[in-house]
PDB file of N, CA and C and ligand atoms in Angstrom:
ATOM      1  N   MET W   1       3.286  18.473   2.216  1.00 95.00           N
ATOM      2  CA  MET W   1       3.017  16.876   2.483  1.00 95.00           C
ATOM      3  C   MET W   1       3.230  16.321   1.217  1.00 95.00           C
ATOM      4  N   PRO W   2       3.534  14.567   0.703  1.00 98.00           N
ATOM      5  CA  PRO W   2       3.884  14.571   0.153  1.00 98.00           C
ATOM      6  C   PRO W   2       2.285  13.671  -0.436  1.00 98.00           C
ATOM      7  N   LYS W   3       2.582  13.826  -1.971  1.00 98.00           N
ATOM      8  CA  LYS W   3       1.377  13.074  -2.724  1.00 98.00           C
ATOM      9  C   LYS W   3       1.465  11.933  -3.721  1.00 98.00           C
ATOM     10  N   ILE W   4       0.270  10.782  -3.383  1.00 98.00           N
ATOM     11  CA  ILE W   4       0.584   9.834  -3.689  1.00 98.00           C
ATOM     12  C   ILE W   4      -1.190   9.201  -5.086  1.00 98.00           C
ATOM     13  N   THR W   5      -1.133   8.707  -5.711  1.00 98.00           N
ATOM     14  CA  THR W   5      -1.470   8.239  -6.400  1.00 98.00           C
ATOM     15  C   THR W   5      -2.026   6.521  -6.545  1.00 98.00           C
ATOM     16  N   TYR W   6      -3.452   6.455  -6.237  1.00 98.00           N
ATOM     17  CA  TYR W   6      -3.633   5.053  -6.050  1.00 98.00           C
ATOM     18  C   TYR W   6      -4.561   5.410  -6.877  1.00 98.00           C
ATOM     19  N   VAL W   7      -4.093   4.065  -7.597  1.00 97.00           N
ATOM     20  CA  VAL W   7      -4.749   3.305  -8.379  1.00 97.00           C
ATOM     21  C   VAL W   7      -6.028   2.056  -7.987  1.00 97.00           C
ATOM     22  N   ALA W   8      -7.271   2.578  -8.166  1.00 96.00           N
ATOM     23  CA  ALA W   8      -7.926   1.217  -7.753  1.00 96.00           C
ATOM     24  C   ALA W   8      -8.221   0.514  -8.538  1.00 96.00           C
ATOM     25  N   PRO W   9      -8.650  -1.314  -7.800  1.00 95.00           N
ATOM     26  CA  PRO W   9      -8.631  -2.375  -8.535  1.00 95.00           C
ATOM     27  C   PRO W   9     -10.067  -1.662 -10.073  1.00 95.00           C
ATOM     28  N   ASP W  10     -10.508  -0.909  -9.986  1.00 95.00           N
ATOM     29  CA  ASP W  10     -10.700  -0.632 -11.524  1.00 95.00           C
ATOM     30  C   ASP W  10     -10.459   0.263 -12.260  1.00 95.00           C
ATOM     31  N   GLY W  11      -9.674   0.744 -11.846  1.00 96.00           N
ATOM     32  CA  GLY W  11      -8.402   1.563 -12.731  1.00 96.00           C
ATOM     33  C   GLY W  11      -8.214   2.645 -12.308  1.00 96.00           C
ATOM     34  N   THR W  12      -9.542   3.557 -11.057  1.00 96.00           N
ATOM     35  CA  THR W  12      -9.753   4.868 -10.974  1.00 96.00           C
ATOM     36  C   THR W  12      -8.558   4.846 -10.120  1.00 96.00           C
ATOM     37  N   GLU W  13      -8.062   6.539 -11.254  1.00 97.00           N
ATOM     38  CA  GLU W  13      -7.029   7.319 -10.108  1.00 97.00           C
ATOM     39  C   GLU W  13      -7.650   8.729  -9.018  1.00 97.00           C
ATOM     40  N   SER W  14      -6.939   8.614  -7.800  1.00 98.00           N
ATOM     41  CA  SER W  14      -7.355   8.921  -6.914  1.00 98.00           C
ATOM     42  C   SER W  14      -5.712   9.744  -6.508  1.00 98.00           C
ATOM     43  N   THR W  15      -5.424  11.317  -6.602  1.00 98.00           N
ATOM     44  CA  THR W  15      -4.424  11.661  -5.642  1.00 98.00           C
ATOM     45  C   THR W  15      -4.695  12.166  -4.899  1.00 98.00           C
ATOM     46  N   VAL W  16      -3.430  11.790  -3.186  1.00 98.00           N
ATOM     47  CA  VAL W  16      -4.404  11.828  -1.800  1.00 98.00           C
ATOM     48  C   VAL W  16      -2.824  13.071  -2.008  1.00 98.00           C
ATOM     49  N   ASP W  17      -2.970  13.676  -0.946  1.00 98.00           N
ATOM     50  CA  ASP W  17      -1.836  14.115   0.096  1.00 98.00           C
ATOM     51  C   ASP W  17      -2.326  13.064   1.850  1.00 98.00           C
ATOM     52  N   VAL W  18      -0.521  13.476   1.834  1.00 98.00           N
ATOM     53  CA  VAL W  18      -0.697  11.788   2.843  1.00 98.00           C
ATOM     54  C   VAL W  18       0.025  12.495   3.506  1.00 98.00           C
ATOM     55  N   ALA W  19       0.521  12.445   4.438  1.00 98.00           N
ATOM     56  CA  ALA W  19       0.667  12.686   6.312  1.00 98.00           C
ATOM     57  C   ALA W  19       2.008  12.761   6.115  1.00 98.00           C
ATOM     58  N   VAL W  20       3.440  12.673   5.953  1.00 98.00           N
ATOM     59  CA  VAL W  20       4.282  12.424   7.408  1.00 98.00           C
ATOM     60  C   VAL W  20       4.270  11.780   7.707  1.00 98.00           C
ATOM     61  N   GLY W  21       5.431   9.879   7.603  1.00 98.00           N
ATOM     62  CA  GLY W  21       4.485   9.036   9.680  1.00 98.00           C
ATOM     63  C   GLY W  21       3.152   8.763   9.781  1.00 98.00           C
ATOM     64  N   LEU W  22       2.253   9.231   9.010  1.00 98.00           N
ATOM     65  CA  LEU W  22       0.721   8.040   8.074  1.00 98.00           C
ATOM     66  C   LEU W  22       2.131   6.339   7.553  1.00 98.00           C
ATOM     67  N   SER W  23       0.644   6.126   7.770  1.00 98.00           N
ATOM     68  CA  SER W  23       0.471   4.480   6.683  1.00 98.00           C
ATOM     69  C   SER W  23      -0.022   5.019   5.179  1.00 98.00           C
ATOM     70  N   VAL W  24       0.300   3.748   4.296  1.00 98.00           N
ATOM     71  CA  VAL W  24       0.170   3.748   3.009  1.00 98.00           C
ATOM     72  C   VAL W  24      -1.557   3.842   3.136  1.00 98.00           C
ATOM     73  N   MET W  25      -1.786   3.130   3.713  1.00 98.00           N
ATOM     74  CA  MET W  25      -2.628   2.723   4.277  1.00 98.00           C
ATOM     75  C   MET W  25      -3.662   3.452   4.752  1.00 98.00           C
ATOM     76  N   ASP W  26      -2.976   4.847   5.658  1.00 98.00           N
ATOM     77  CA  ASP W  26      -4.009   5.120   6.368  1.00 98.00           C
ATOM     78  C   ASP W  26      -4.227   6.252   5.202  1.00 98.00           C
ATOM     79  N   GLY W  27      -3.660   6.277   4.313  1.00 98.00           N
ATOM     80  CA  GLY W  27      -3.732   7.226   3.389  1.00 98.00           C
ATOM     81  C   GLY W  27      -5.177   7.587   2.690  1.00 98.00           C
ATOM     82  N   SER W  28      -5.157   5.885   1.968  1.00 98.00           N
ATOM     83  CA  SER W  28      -6.117   5.659   1.631  1.00 98.00           C
ATOM     84  C   SER W  28      -7.641   5.754   2.757  1.00 98.00           C
ATOM     85  N   VAL W  29      -7.983   4.841   3.831  1.00 97.00           N
ATOM     86  CA  VAL W  29      -8.960   4.685   4.279  1.00 97.00           C
ATOM     87  C   VAL W  29      -9.255   6.640   4.499  1.00 97.00           C
ATOM     88  N   ARG W  30      -8.302   7.211   5.107  1.00 97.00           N
ATOM     89  CA  ARG W  30      -8.813   8.919   5.474  1.00 97.00           C
ATOM     90  C   ARG W  30      -9.425   9.437   4.034  1.00 97.00           C
ATOM     91  N   ASN W  31      -8.402   8.748   3.129  1.00 97.00           N
ATOM     92  CA  ASN W  31      -9.596   9.719   2.151  1.00 97.00           C
ATOM     93  C   ASN W  31     -10.815   8.717   1.374  1.00 97.00           C
ATOM     94  N   ASN W  32     -11.052   7.546   2.322  1.00 97.00           N
ATOM     95  CA  ASN W  32     -12.479   6.947   1.628  1.00 97.00           C
ATOM     96  C   ASN W  32     -11.671   6.680   0.275  1.00 97.00           C
ATOM     97  N   LEU W  33     -11.131   5.977   0.284  1.00 97.00           N
ATOM     98  CA  LEU W  33     -10.531   5.741  -1.919  1.00 97.00           C
ATOM     99  C   LEU W  33     -10.331   3.846  -1.445  1.00 97.00           C
ATOM    100  N   PRO W  34     -11.540   3.220  -2.616  1.00 94.00           N
ATOM    101  CA  PRO W  34     -12.156   1.959  -2.793  1.00 94.00           C
ATOM    102  C   PRO W  34     -10.947   1.335  -3.037  1.00 94.00           C
ATOM    103  N   GLY W  35     -10.903  -0.028  -2.588  1.00 95.00           N
ATOM    104  CA  GLY W  35      -9.985  -0.811  -2.576  1.00 95.00           C
ATOM    105  C   GLY W  35      -9.006  -1.564  -1.871  1.00 95.00           C
ATOM    106  N   ILE W  36      -8.403  -0.575  -0.530  1.00 97.00           N
ATOM    107  CA  ILE W  36      -7.801  -0.601   0.466  1.00 97.00           C
ATOM    108  C   ILE W  36      -8.809  -1.043   1.849  1.00 97.00           C
ATOM    109  N   VAL W  37      -8.999  -2.189   2.339  1.00 96.00           N
ATOM    110  CA  VAL W  37     -10.404  -2.534   2.962  1.00 96.00           C
ATOM    111  C   VAL W  37      -9.481  -2.166   5.166  1.00 96.00           C
ATOM    112  N   ALA W  38      -8.410  -3.100   4.794  1.00 97.00           N
ATOM    113  CA  ALA W  38      -7.443  -2.483   6.048  1.00 97.00           C
ATOM    114  C   ALA W  38      -8.765  -3.011   7.443  1.00 97.00           C
ATOM    115  N   GLU W  39      -8.869  -4.525   7.161  1.00 96.00           N
ATOM    116  CA  GLU W  39     -10.048  -4.958   8.757  1.00 96.00           C
ATOM    117  C   GLU W  39      -9.308  -5.056   9.920  1.00 96.00           C
ATOM    118  N   CYS W  40      -7.926  -5.883  10.162  1.00 96.00           N
ATOM    119  CA  CYS W  40      -7.432  -5.392  11.109  1.00 96.00           C
ATOM    120  C   CYS W  40      -7.165  -4.207  11.273  1.00 96.00           C
ATOM    121  N   GLY W  41      -6.914  -3.405  10.878  1.00 96.00           N
ATOM    122  CA  GLY W  41      -6.951  -1.408  11.158  1.00 96.00           C
ATOM    123  C   GLY W  41      -5.415  -1.501  11.546  1.00 96.00           C
ATOM    124  N   GLY W  42      -4.458  -2.067  10.344  1.00 96.00           N
ATOM    125  CA  GLY W  42      -3.030  -1.873  10.308  1.00 96.00           C
ATOM    126  C   GLY W  42      -1.915  -2.720  11.674  1.00 96.00           C
ATOM    127  N   GLY W  43      -2.453  -3.973  11.704  1.00 96.00           N
ATOM    128  CA  GLY W  43      -2.128  -4.472  12.460  1.00 96.00           C
ATOM    129  C   GLY W  43      -1.016  -5.573  12.738  1.00 96.00           C
ATOM    130  N   CYS W  44      -1.135  -6.226  10.820  1.00 96.00           N
ATOM    131  CA  CYS W  44      -0.411  -6.737   9.678  1.00 96.00           C
ATOM    132  C   CYS W  44      -0.827  -8.557  10.422  1.00 96.00           C
ATOM    133  N   SER W  45      -2.678  -8.072  10.124  1.00 96.00           N
ATOM    134  CA  SER W  45      -2.623  -9.535  10.158  1.00 96.00           C
ATOM    135  C   SER W  45      -3.810 -10.573   9.323  1.00 96.00           C
ATOM    136  N   CYS W  46      -3.984  -9.298   8.598  1.00 96.00           N
ATOM    137  CA  CYS W  46      -5.608  -9.550   7.521  1.00 96.00           C
ATOM    138  C   CYS W  46      -5.103  -9.936   6.137  1.00 96.00           C
ATOM    139  N   ALA W  47      -3.875  -9.004   5.802  1.00 96.00           N
ATOM    140  CA  ALA W  47      -3.488  -9.028   4.009  1.00 96.00           C
ATOM    141  C   ALA W  47      -4.356  -7.937   3.578  1.00 96.00           C
ATOM    142  N   THR W  48      -5.900  -7.303   4.197  1.00 97.00           N
ATOM    143  CA  THR W  48      -6.974  -6.733   3.178  1.00 97.00           C
ATOM    144  C   THR W  48      -6.130  -5.314   3.317  1.00 97.00           C
ATOM    145  N   CYS W  49      -4.954  -4.732   3.191  1.00 98.00           N
ATOM    146  CA  CYS W  49      -4.189  -3.830   2.271  1.00 98.00           C
ATOM    147  C   CYS W  49      -3.174  -3.930   1.771  1.00 98.00           C
ATOM    148  N   HIS W  50      -3.303  -4.590   1.137  1.00 98.00           N
ATOM    149  CA  HIS W  50      -2.269  -5.280  -0.257  1.00 98.00           C
ATOM    150  C   HIS W  50      -2.445  -4.015  -1.257  1.00 98.00           C
ATOM    151  N   VAL W  51      -1.101  -4.233  -1.885  1.00 98.00           N
ATOM    152  CA  VAL W  51      -1.137  -2.992  -2.564  1.00 98.00           C
ATOM    153  C   VAL W  51       0.302  -3.488  -3.341  1.00 98.00           C
ATOM    154  N   HIS W  52       0.188  -3.192  -5.062  1.00 98.00           N
ATOM    155  CA  HIS W  52       1.667  -3.203  -5.594  1.00 98.00           C
ATOM    156  C   HIS W  52       2.116  -1.718  -6.252  1.00 98.00           C
ATOM    157  N   VAL W  53       3.263  -2.135  -5.654  1.00 97.00           N
ATOM    158  CA  VAL W  53       4.240  -0.870  -5.283  1.00 97.00           C
ATOM    159  C   VAL W  53       5.647  -0.641  -6.495  1.00 97.00           C
ATOM    160  N   ASP W  54       5.450  -0.459  -7.374  1.00 90.00           N
ATOM    161  CA  ASP W  54       6.317  -0.568  -8.798  1.00 90.00           C
ATOM    162  C   ASP W  54       8.150  -0.485  -7.817  1.00 90.00           C
ATOM    163  N   ALA W  55       8.888  -0.286  -8.188  1.00 88.00           N
ATOM    164  CA  ALA W  55      10.148  -1.115  -7.779  1.00 88.00           C
ATOM    165  C   ALA W  55      10.973   0.231  -6.898  1.00 88.00           C
ATOM    166  N   GLU W  56      10.585   1.376  -8.192  1.00 91.00           N
ATOM    167  CA  GLU W  56      11.440   2.426  -8.295  1.00 91.00           C
ATOM    168  C   GLU W  56      10.950   2.513  -6.530  1.00 91.00           C
ATOM    169  N   TRP W  57       9.734   2.990  -6.442  1.00 95.00           N
ATOM    170  CA  TRP W  57       9.903   3.636  -4.826  1.00 95.00           C
ATOM    171  C   TRP W  57       9.852   2.375  -3.535  1.00 95.00           C
ATOM    172  N   GLN W  58      10.013   1.090  -3.840  1.00 94.00           N
ATOM    173  CA  GLN W  58       9.796   0.206  -2.910  1.00 94.00           C
ATOM    174  C   GLN W  58      11.270  -0.031  -2.088  1.00 94.00           C
ATOM    175  N   LYS W  59      12.277   0.963  -2.792  1.00 94.00           N
ATOM    176  CA  LYS W  59      13.329   1.524  -1.740  1.00 94.00           C
ATOM    177  C   LYS W  59      12.674   2.563  -1.192  1.00 94.00           C
ATOM    178  N   GLN W  60      11.591   2.755  -1.091  1.00 95.00           N
ATOM    179  CA  GLN W  60      11.451   3.943   0.288  1.00 95.00           C
ATOM    180  C   GLN W  60      11.253   3.626   1.306  1.00 95.00           C
ATOM    181  N   PHE W  61      10.662   2.249   1.842  1.00 97.00           N
ATOM    182  CA  PHE W  61      10.299   2.091   2.351  1.00 97.00           C
ATOM    183  C   PHE W  61      11.858   0.502   2.819  1.00 97.00           C
ATOM    184  N   ASP W  62      10.996   0.532   4.037  1.00 94.00           N
ATOM    185  CA  ASP W  62      12.024  -0.830   4.520  1.00 94.00           C
ATOM    186  C   ASP W  62      10.665  -2.328   4.107  1.00 94.00           C
ATOM    187  N   GLU W  63      12.534  -3.195   3.768  1.00 95.00           N
ATOM    188  CA  GLU W  63      12.456  -4.775   3.570  1.00 95.00           C
ATOM    189  C   GLU W  63      10.508  -5.029   3.855  1.00 95.00           C
ATOM    190  N   ALA W  64      10.385  -6.355   3.410  1.00 96.00           N
ATOM    191  CA  ALA W  64       8.939  -6.515   4.186  1.00 96.00           C
ATOM    192  C   ALA W  64       9.828  -7.159   5.077  1.00 96.00           C
ATOM    193  N   SER W  65       8.960  -8.215   6.390  1.00 97.00           N
ATOM    194  CA  SER W  65       8.894  -8.520   7.026  1.00 97.00           C
ATOM    195  C   SER W  65       8.539 -10.319   7.166  1.00 97.00           C
ATOM    196  N   ASP W  66       8.872 -11.033   7.861  1.00 97.00           N
ATOM    197  CA  ASP W  66       8.899 -12.246   7.747  1.00 97.00           C
ATOM    198  C   ASP W  66       7.110 -12.674   7.588  1.00 97.00           C
ATOM    199  N   GLU W  67       6.634 -11.460   8.600  1.00 97.00           N
ATOM    200  CA  GLU W  67       5.912 -11.720   9.370  1.00 97.00           C
ATOM    201  C   GLU W  67       4.471 -11.561   8.313  1.00 97.00           C
ATOM    202  N   GLU W  68       4.839 -10.421   7.403  1.00 98.00           N
ATOM    203  CA  GLU W  68       4.510  -9.519   6.336  1.00 98.00           C
ATOM    204  C   GLU W  68       4.313 -10.635   4.737  1.00 98.00           C
ATOM    205  N   LEU W  69       5.786 -10.801   4.914  1.00 97.00           N
ATOM    206  CA  LEU W  69       5.787 -11.534   3.375  1.00 97.00           C
ATOM    207  C   LEU W  69       4.995 -13.191   3.495  1.00 97.00           C
ATOM    208  N   GLU W  70       4.357 -13.905   4.695  1.00 97.00           N
ATOM    209  CA  GLU W  70       3.672 -14.626   4.455  1.00 97.00           C
ATOM    210  C   GLU W  70       2.158 -14.215   4.418  1.00 97.00           C
ATOM    211  N   LEU W  71       2.362 -13.263   5.364  1.00 97.00           N
ATOM    212  CA  LEU W  71       0.321 -13.089   4.861  1.00 97.00           C
ATOM    213  C   LEU W  71       0.374 -12.762   3.824  1.00 97.00           C
ATOM    214  N   LEU W  72       1.082 -11.991   2.238  1.00 97.00           N
ATOM    215  CA  LEU W  72       1.352 -12.232   0.950  1.00 97.00           C
ATOM    216  C   LEU W  72       1.257 -13.408   0.893  1.00 97.00           C
ATOM    217  N   GLU W  73       1.935 -14.763   0.835  1.00 95.00           N
ATOM    218  CA  GLU W  73       2.022 -15.004   0.126  1.00 95.00           C
ATOM    219  C   GLU W  73       0.392 -15.758  -0.767  1.00 95.00           C
ATOM    220  N   PHE W  74      -0.427 -15.086   0.020  1.00 93.00           N
ATOM    221  CA  PHE W  74      -1.652 -17.189   0.310  1.00 93.00           C
ATOM    222  C   PHE W  74      -2.897 -14.902  -0.240  1.00 93.00           C
ATOM    223  N   THR W  75      -2.098 -14.188  -0.950  1.00 94.00           N
ATOM    224  CA  THR W  75      -3.490 -13.335  -1.259  1.00 94.00           C
ATOM    225  C   THR W  75      -3.256 -13.400  -3.406  1.00 94.00           C
ATOM    226  N   ASP W  76      -4.581 -13.110  -3.835  1.00 91.00           N
ATOM    227  CA  ASP W  76      -4.152 -13.629  -4.811  1.00 91.00           C
ATOM    228  C   ASP W  76      -3.892 -13.022  -6.030  1.00 91.00           C
ATOM    229  N   ALA W  77      -3.413 -12.573  -5.490  1.00 95.00           N
ATOM    230  CA  ALA W  77      -2.766 -10.745  -6.388  1.00 95.00           C
ATOM    231  C   ALA W  77      -1.520 -11.679  -6.168  1.00 95.00           C
ATOM    232  N   PHE W  78      -1.168 -11.401  -5.303  1.00 96.00           N
ATOM    233  CA  PHE W  78       0.802 -11.896  -4.843  1.00 96.00           C
ATOM    234  C   PHE W  78       1.613 -11.804  -5.947  1.00 96.00           C
ATOM    235  N   CYS W  79       2.736 -10.850  -6.107  1.00 96.00           N
ATOM    236  CA  CYS W  79       3.847 -10.924  -6.683  1.00 96.00           C
ATOM    237  C   CYS W  79       5.617  -9.710  -6.359  1.00 96.00           C
ATOM    238  N   ALA W  80       5.714  -9.940  -6.931  1.00 95.00           N
ATOM    239  CA  ALA W  80       7.421  -8.731  -6.767  1.00 95.00           C
ATOM    240  C   ALA W  80       7.241  -7.848  -6.064  1.00 95.00           C
ATOM    241  N   GLN W  81       5.711  -7.066  -6.573  1.00 97.00           N
ATOM    242  CA  GLN W  81       6.023  -5.510  -6.206  1.00 97.00           C
ATOM    243  C   GLN W  81       4.715  -5.902  -4.864  1.00 97.00           C
ATOM    244  N   SER W  82       4.186  -7.523  -4.676  1.00 98.00           N
ATOM    245  CA  SER W  82       3.416  -7.114  -3.222  1.00 98.00           C
ATOM    246  C   SER W  82       3.370  -6.534  -2.447  1.00 98.00           C
ATOM    247  N   ARG W  83       3.536  -5.407  -1.405  1.00 98.00           N
ATOM    248  CA  ARG W  83       3.669  -5.041   0.078  1.00 98.00           C
ATOM    249  C   ARG W  83       1.944  -4.881   1.055  1.00 98.00           C
ATOM    250  N   LEU W  84       2.236  -4.645   1.935  1.00 98.00           N
ATOM    251  CA  LEU W  84       0.725  -4.892   2.605  1.00 98.00           C
ATOM    252  C   LEU W  84       1.089  -3.395   2.926  1.00 98.00           C
ATOM    253  N   SER W  85      -0.003  -2.318   3.166  1.00 98.00           N
ATOM    254  CA  SER W  85       0.413  -1.219   2.597  1.00 98.00           C
ATOM    255  C   SER W  85       0.232   0.100   4.404  1.00 98.00           C
ATOM    256  N   CYS W  86      -0.601  -1.335   5.405  1.00 98.00           N
ATOM    257  CA  CYS W  86      -0.307  -0.323   6.686  1.00 98.00           C
ATOM    258  C   CYS W  86       1.078  -0.731   6.757  1.00 98.00           C
ATOM    259  N   GLN W  87       2.301  -1.880   6.613  1.00 98.00           N
ATOM    260  CA  GLN W  87       3.277  -1.353   6.515  1.00 98.00           C
ATOM    261  C   GLN W  87       3.921  -0.373   6.513  1.00 98.00           C
ATOM    262  N   LEU W  88       3.800   0.450   5.228  1.00 98.00           N
ATOM    263  CA  LEU W  88       5.029   1.392   4.443  1.00 98.00           C
ATOM    264  C   LEU W  88       4.044   2.394   5.251  1.00 98.00           C
ATOM    265  N   ILE W  89       5.439   3.387   5.271  1.00 98.00           N
ATOM    266  CA  ILE W  89       4.972   4.948   6.214  1.00 98.00           C
ATOM    267  C   ILE W  89       5.781   5.883   5.390  1.00 98.00           C
ATOM    268  N   VAL W  90       4.914   6.332   5.134  1.00 98.00           N
ATOM    269  CA  VAL W  90       4.828   7.550   3.986  1.00 98.00           C
ATOM    270  C   VAL W  90       6.002   8.826   4.836  1.00 98.00           C
ATOM    271  N   ASN W  91       7.294   8.639   3.823  1.00 97.00           N
ATOM    272  CA  ASN W  91       8.532   9.734   3.968  1.00 97.00           C
ATOM    273  C   ASN W  91       8.136  10.933   3.183  1.00 97.00           C
ATOM    274  N   GLU W  92       8.672  12.433   3.232  1.00 97.00           N
ATOM    275  CA  GLU W  92       9.114  13.336   2.123  1.00 97.00           C
ATOM    276  C   GLU W  92       9.156  12.813   0.816  1.00 97.00           C
ATOM    277  N   GLN W  93      10.273  11.652   0.670  1.00 97.00           N
ATOM    278  CA  GLN W  93      10.393  10.891  -0.743  1.00 97.00           C
ATOM    279  C   GLN W  93       9.468  10.096  -1.147  1.00 97.00           C
ATOM    280  N   CYS W  94       8.201  10.493  -0.739  1.00 97.00           N
ATOM    281  CA  CYS W  94       7.166   9.503  -1.310  1.00 97.00           C
ATOM    282  C   CYS W  94       6.446  10.237  -2.289  1.00 97.00           C
ATOM    283  N   ASP W  95       6.599  11.469  -2.552  1.00 98.00           N
ATOM    284  CA  ASP W  95       6.060  12.642  -3.196  1.00 98.00           C
ATOM    285  C   ASP W  95       5.832  11.814  -4.532  1.00 98.00           C
ATOM    286  N   GLY W  96       4.818  12.017  -5.184  1.00 97.00           N
ATOM    287  CA  GLY W  96       4.391  11.561  -6.187  1.00 97.00           C
ATOM    288  C   GLY W  96       4.357  10.123  -6.834  1.00 97.00           C
ATOM    289  N   MET W  97       5.073   9.275  -5.652  1.00 97.00           N
ATOM    290  CA  MET W  97       4.141   7.928  -5.750  1.00 97.00           C
ATOM    291  C   MET W  97       2.762   7.260  -6.314  1.00 97.00           C
ATOM    292  N   ARG W  98       3.114   6.302  -6.958  1.00 96.00           N
ATOM    293  CA  ARG W  98       2.191   5.446  -7.501  1.00 96.00           C
ATOM    294  C   ARG W  98       1.705   4.264  -7.058  1.00 96.00           C
ATOM    295  N   LEU W  99       0.642   3.602  -6.927  1.00 97.00           N
ATOM    296  CA  LEU W  99       1.193   2.581  -6.386  1.00 97.00           C
ATOM    297  C   LEU W  99      -0.595   1.830  -6.702  1.00 97.00           C
ATOM    298  N   THR W 100      -0.588   0.570  -7.298  1.00 98.00           N
ATOM    299  CA  THR W 100      -2.121  -0.946  -7.253  1.00 98.00           C
ATOM    300  C   THR W 100      -2.716  -0.827  -6.922  1.00 98.00           C
ATOM    301  N   VAL W 101      -3.719  -1.218  -6.091  1.00 98.00           N
ATOM    302  CA  VAL W 101      -4.870  -1.241  -5.416  1.00 98.00           C
ATOM    303  C   VAL W 101      -4.949  -3.130  -6.020  1.00 98.00           C
ATOM    304  N   PRO W 102      -4.744  -4.289  -6.008  1.00 97.00           N
ATOM    305  CA  PRO W 102      -5.757  -4.607  -7.155  1.00 97.00           C
ATOM    306  C   PRO W 102      -6.643  -5.460  -6.820  1.00 97.00           C
ATOM    307  N   GLU W 103      -6.913  -6.609  -7.635  1.00 94.00           N
ATOM    308  CA  GLU W 103      -8.496  -6.837  -7.518  1.00 94.00           C
ATOM    309  C   GLU W 103      -7.887  -7.947  -5.507  1.00 94.00           C
ATOM    310  N   GLY W 104      -9.564  -8.705  -4.800  1.00 90.00           N
ATOM    311  CA  GLY W 104      -9.201  -9.512  -4.090  1.00 90.00           C
ATOM    312  C   GLY W 104      -9.423  -8.729  -2.863  1.00 90.00           C
ATOM    313  N   ASN W 105      -8.858  -7.827  -2.131  1.00 93.00           N
ATOM    314  CA  ASN W 105      -8.893  -7.659  -0.384  1.00 93.00           C
ATOM    315  C   ASN W 105      -9.916  -7.549   0.077  1.00 93.00           C
ATOM    316  N   ASP W 106     -11.611  -7.584  -1.062  1.00 85.00           N
ATOM    317  CA  ASP W 106     -12.683  -7.449   0.196  1.00 85.00           C
ATOM    318  C   ASP W 106     -13.057  -9.108  -0.246  1.00 85.00           C
ATOM    319  N   SER W 107     -12.492  -9.730  -0.637  1.00 74.00           N
ATOM    320  CA  SER W 107     -12.888 -11.321  -0.575  1.00 74.00           C
ATOM    321  C   SER W 107     -11.715 -12.004   0.815  1.00 74.00           C
TER     322      SER W 107
HETATM  323  S1  FES V 201      -4.655  -3.449   7.481  1.00 76.42           S
HETATM  324 FE1  FES V 201      -5.049  -5.605   8.192  1.00 76.42          FE
HETATM  325  S2  FES V 201      -3.309  -6.537   7.298  1.00 76.42           S
HETATM  326 FE2  FES V 201      -2.777  -3.858   7.043  1.00 76.42          FE
END
């Protein structure tokens, strides 16, 4: 099972197993990690699952939809690495991935 490291807004790192087919958001919520609120439960309508994914890992996922980009643009910590983690489906190649949860998902 792929291991993914989540870096919380306070810098705390947690490495957890996330099953293939789950979303990166699911991996955080199911392990009770801080920072990803996921208010809409994965419906791509809240942006409280915002993460920063390094370019080398972004290629593991489909490109962001227009809907996702529109939501991300309104987040405080929007940048080129921004994605909504509920839209990122884990595959075997995600093993070792490290991503950062920015401040602001709970505001
Ligand atoms: S959980 Fe709401 S947009 Fe991802």
